[in-house]
């Protein structure tokens, strides 16, 4: 659906645990992004990647890590260093020559 | 870095009236300005976009205007309908040496009252 698949859709984590959110796209897009959305808030950029094996920190990268070993995959790990990880996480991709950002359906993480 | 301010944060309109959302950006190098609509619990979806070489763009009931000198752009929705109720985000994009970032405004919650 939409070419970008995020999993899991819902995730519960205990404090102190690392969790990894999956993001896969079959749109052959070069650039991929992770955004965090808190209730009633906008979208804040965590990490982004323009090409394989390269990624840059966004505005709120602390407590998160990513990898880009394959063009179609950009997993996000929420580490125990992230003090307030409960949020809605959105993965997105875009073709460099175009403008539109395509979003996945999101992953809702709740820390118990 | 780029900073995008969006106003108002909430907007309530009567069905059939117009709605206007305004955004300002800080980086004069930004050259692409999309608008996204996000319904409750769903992903944001592009509804219209404009590039810096164009001053206005229309698509049926939706229009976007861009003032590069003042660094602001606006979304106009005419003849609003209940299905227009959602959160709307503006964004600004620029190409930089370290990569391409799309910075979003804080969002506007639009409620169309029947």
Short mmCIF file of C-alpha atoms in Angstrom, two decimals:
data_model
loop_
_atom_site.label_atom_id
_atom_site.label_comp_id
_atom_site.label_asym_id
_atom_site.label_seq_id
_atom_site.Cartn_x
_atom_site.Cartn_y
_atom_site.Cartn_z
CA UNK A 1 0.00 0.00 0.00
CA UNK A 2 1.65 3.20 -1.17
CA UNK A 3 5.00 1.47 -1.76
CA UNK A 4 6.30 2.06 1.76
CA UNK A 5 5.76 -0.55 4.45
CA UNK A 6 6.35 0.09 8.11
CA UNK A 7 6.25 -2.58 10.79
CA UNK A 8 5.12 -3.17 13.37
CA UNK A 9 2.08 -0.92 13.37
CA UNK A 10 1.87 -0.97 17.17
CA UNK A 11 4.70 -1.70 19.57
CA UNK A 12 4.95 -1.75 23.33
CA UNK A 13 8.29 -1.50 25.06
CA UNK A 14 9.48 -1.65 28.61
CA UNK A 15 11.79 1.06 29.83
CA UNK A 16 15.43 0.27 29.16
CA UNK A 17 14.78 -1.82 26.07
CA UNK A 18 15.92 -1.05 22.56
CA UNK A 19 13.40 -1.51 19.76
CA UNK A 20 13.79 -1.45 15.99
CA UNK A 21 11.15 -0.13 13.61
CA UNK A 22 11.23 -1.46 10.08
CA UNK A 23 10.77 0.62 6.93
CA UNK A 24 10.85 -0.89 3.44
CA UNK A 25 10.09 0.84 0.14
CA UNK A 26 9.71 -0.59 -3.35
CA UNK A 27 9.54 2.78 -5.10
CA UNK A 28 13.25 2.79 -5.99
CA UNK A 29 13.59 6.09 -4.15
CA UNK A 30 17.04 7.34 -3.26
CA UNK A 31 16.19 9.32 -0.14
CA UNK A 32 14.53 8.01 3.02
CA UNK A 33 13.48 9.80 6.19
CA UNK A 34 12.28 9.14 9.72
CA UNK A 35 9.94 11.56 11.45
CA UNK A 36 8.51 11.58 14.94
CA UNK A 37 5.02 12.91 15.65
CA UNK A 38 3.70 13.58 19.14
CA UNK A 39 -0.03 14.06 19.85
CA UNK A 40 -1.21 17.37 18.44
CA UNK A 41 2.29 18.17 17.23
CA UNK A 42 4.03 18.53 13.91
CA UNK A 43 6.59 16.27 12.27
CA UNK A 44 10.13 16.38 13.57
CA UNK A 45 13.00 14.91 11.57
CA UNK A 46 15.05 12.21 13.31
CA UNK A 47 17.39 10.92 10.59
CA UNK A 48 17.55 10.93 6.81
CA UNK A 49 19.55 9.15 4.16
CA UNK A 50 20.20 10.16 0.56
CA UNK A 51 22.15 7.10 -0.55
CA UNK A 52 23.06 3.65 0.64
CA UNK A 53 25.58 3.52 3.49
CA UNK A 54 25.15 7.22 4.23
CA UNK A 55 22.80 9.05 6.60
CA UNK A 56 22.59 12.34 8.47
CA UNK A 57 21.14 13.42 11.79
CA UNK A 58 17.96 15.41 11.77
CA UNK A 59 16.73 17.78 14.44
CA UNK A 60 16.08 15.20 17.19
CA UNK A 61 18.56 12.36 16.57
CA UNK A 62 19.61 11.84 20.20
CA UNK A 63 18.60 8.41 21.46
CA UNK A 64 18.02 7.02 17.96
CA UNK A 65 20.15 5.15 15.44
CA UNK A 66 19.65 4.09 11.82
CA UNK A 67 21.33 2.08 9.08
CA UNK A 68 21.04 2.11 5.29
CA UNK A 69 22.63 -1.11 4.06
CA UNK A 70 20.14 -1.49 1.22
CA UNK A 71 18.41 1.12 -0.92
CA UNK A 72 14.96 -0.18 -0.04
CA UNK A 73 15.45 -0.44 3.72
CA UNK A 74 15.96 2.19 6.43
CA UNK A 75 15.36 0.72 9.92
CA UNK A 76 15.19 2.95 12.99
CA UNK A 77 16.35 1.79 16.41
CA UNK A 78 14.94 3.57 19.44
CA UNK A 79 17.52 3.07 22.15
CA UNK A 80 17.18 3.18 25.91
CA UNK A 81 18.92 6.57 25.79
CA UNK A 82 15.76 8.11 24.31
CA UNK A 83 14.09 9.52 27.41
CA UNK A 84 10.58 9.94 26.04
CA UNK A 85 10.11 7.52 23.16
CA UNK A 86 6.32 7.18 23.22
CA UNK A 87 5.21 8.64 19.88
CA UNK A 88 4.00 7.97 16.35
CA UNK A 89 6.91 7.28 13.98
CA UNK A 90 6.62 7.93 10.26
CA UNK A 91 9.01 6.71 7.60
CA UNK A 92 9.06 8.45 4.22
CA UNK A 93 10.89 8.36 0.93
CA UNK A 94 11.31 10.56 -2.10
CA UNK A 95 13.00 10.57 -5.47
CA UNK A 96 15.72 13.20 -5.59
CA UNK A 97 14.57 14.60 -8.92
CA UNK A 98 10.98 14.99 -7.72
CA UNK A 99 9.52 16.75 -4.74
CA UNK A 100 6.80 14.63 -3.21
CA UNK A 101 7.51 12.81 0.02
CA UNK A 102 5.69 9.47 0.32
CA UNK A 103 4.86 8.29 3.83
CA UNK A 104 4.39 4.86 5.33
CA UNK A 105 1.40 4.16 7.55
CA UNK A 106 3.40 4.76 10.70
CA UNK A 107 4.40 2.83 13.81
CA UNK A 108 2.95 3.75 17.17
CA UNK A 109 5.41 3.07 20.00
CA UNK A 110 4.29 3.04 23.60
CA UNK A 111 6.68 2.70 26.52
CA UNK A 112 5.16 0.98 29.52
CA UNK B 1 18.75 25.50 9.68
CA UNK B 2 15.33 26.05 8.16
CA UNK B 3 12.48 27.12 10.43
CA UNK B 4 8.86 26.91 9.29
CA UNK B 5 6.12 28.68 11.25
CA UNK B 6 2.48 27.79 10.59
CA UNK B 7 -0.66 29.69 11.67
CA UNK B 8 -3.25 29.25 12.97
CA UNK B 9 -2.82 26.07 14.99
CA UNK B 10 -6.56 25.44 14.91
CA UNK B 11 -9.20 26.68 12.51
CA UNK B 12 -12.95 26.20 12.70
CA UNK B 13 -15.06 27.13 9.70
CA UNK B 14 -18.66 26.72 8.62
CA UNK B 15 -19.28 24.35 5.75
CA UNK B 16 -19.12 26.28 2.50
CA UNK B 17 -16.83 28.99 3.85
CA UNK B 18 -13.16 29.38 2.93
CA UNK B 19 -10.17 28.39 5.03
CA UNK B 20 -6.73 29.98 4.85
CA UNK B 21 -3.55 28.66 6.46
CA UNK B 22 -0.32 30.65 6.40
CA UNK B 23 3.30 29.59 6.69
CA UNK B 24 6.56 31.48 6.84
CA UNK B 25 10.02 30.08 6.28
CA UNK B 26 13.45 31.34 7.18
CA UNK B 27 15.81 29.95 4.53
CA UNK B 28 15.72 31.98 1.32
CA UNK B 29 17.31 28.99 -0.46
CA UNK B 30 14.15 26.88 0.01
CA UNK B 31 12.59 26.22 -3.37
CA UNK B 32 9.86 23.61 -2.89
CA UNK B 33 6.77 24.04 -0.70
CA UNK B 34 4.33 21.14 -0.33
CA UNK B 35 1.14 20.92 1.70
CA UNK B 36 0.08 17.68 3.37
CA UNK B 37 -3.26 16.60 4.79
CA UNK B 38 -3.34 14.12 7.65
CA UNK B 39 -6.57 12.50 8.79
CA UNK B 40 -6.77 11.10 12.31
CA UNK B 41 -4.47 8.11 12.76
CA UNK B 42 -3.39 8.07 9.13
CA UNK B 43 -0.33 9.01 7.15
CA UNK B 44 0.13 12.54 5.73
CA UNK B 45 -0.74 12.80 2.06
CA UNK B 46 0.31 15.45 -0.41
CA UNK B 47 -2.55 17.66 -1.55
CA UNK B 48 -0.72 20.39 -3.45
CA UNK B 49 2.78 21.79 -3.86
CA UNK B 50 4.46 24.82 -5.39
CA UNK B 51 7.98 25.58 -6.54
CA UNK B 52 9.81 28.84 -6.12
CA UNK B 53 9.51 29.82 -9.79
CA UNK B 54 5.70 29.95 -9.52
CA UNK B 55 3.58 32.42 -7.57
CA UNK B 56 0.27 30.57 -7.46
CA UNK B 57 -1.13 27.14 -8.19
CA UNK B 58 -4.71 25.86 -8.12
CA UNK B 59 -6.29 22.42 -8.05
CA UNK B 60 -10.08 22.50 -7.90
CA UNK B 61 -10.99 23.89 -4.45
CA UNK B 62 -7.41 24.14 -3.27
CA UNK B 63 -4.89 26.86 -4.09
CA UNK B 64 -1.45 27.77 -2.83
CA UNK B 65 0.28 31.14 -3.13
CA UNK B 66 3.96 31.90 -2.63
CA UNK B 67 5.64 35.21 -1.85
CA UNK B 68 9.38 34.62 -2.10
CA UNK B 69 10.29 38.16 -1.11
CA UNK B 70 8.37 37.94 2.13
CA UNK B 71 9.18 34.22 2.54
CA UNK B 72 5.64 33.13 3.14
CA UNK B 73 3.15 30.84 1.45
CA UNK B 74 -0.50 30.10 2.05
CA UNK B 75 -3.06 27.36 1.50
CA UNK B 76 -6.57 28.37 0.48
CA UNK B 77 -9.49 25.95 0.60
CA UNK B 78 -12.75 27.23 -0.88
CA UNK B 79 -16.26 25.86 -0.41
CA UNK B 80 -15.13 23.74 2.53
CA UNK B 81 -16.78 20.38 3.14
CA UNK B 82 -16.86 18.14 6.23
CA UNK B 83 -14.31 15.81 4.62
CA UNK B 84 -11.82 18.70 4.62
CA UNK B 85 -11.60 18.30 8.40
CA UNK B 86 -8.04 17.15 9.13
CA UNK B 87 -4.63 18.40 10.16
CA UNK B 88 -2.75 20.28 7.46
CA UNK B 89 1.03 20.65 7.37
CA UNK B 90 3.11 22.99 5.29
CA UNK B 91 6.76 22.26 4.56
CA UNK B 92 9.79 23.87 3.01
CA UNK B 93 12.60 22.14 1.19
CA UNK B 94 16.09 23.13 0.20
CA UNK B 95 19.10 21.46 -1.26
CA UNK B 96 22.19 21.69 0.87
CA UNK B 97 25.66 20.24 0.68
CA UNK B 98 25.02 17.79 3.49
CA UNK B 99 21.74 16.53 2.12
CA UNK B 100 18.15 17.34 1.45
CA UNK B 101 15.85 18.13 4.35
CA UNK B 102 12.13 18.74 4.36
CA UNK B 103 11.14 20.90 7.34
CA UNK B 104 7.49 20.89 8.44
CA UNK B 105 5.38 23.53 10.11
CA UNK B 106 3.61 22.69 13.36
CA UNK B 107 0.30 21.86 11.67
CA UNK B 108 -3.20 23.35 11.58
CA UNK B 109 -6.19 21.41 12.82
CA UNK B 110 -9.13 22.32 10.58
CA UNK B 111 -12.67 21.58 11.65
CA UNK B 112 -15.47 22.11 9.14
CA UNK B 113 -18.81 22.41 10.89
CA UNK B 114 -21.87 21.19 8.95
#
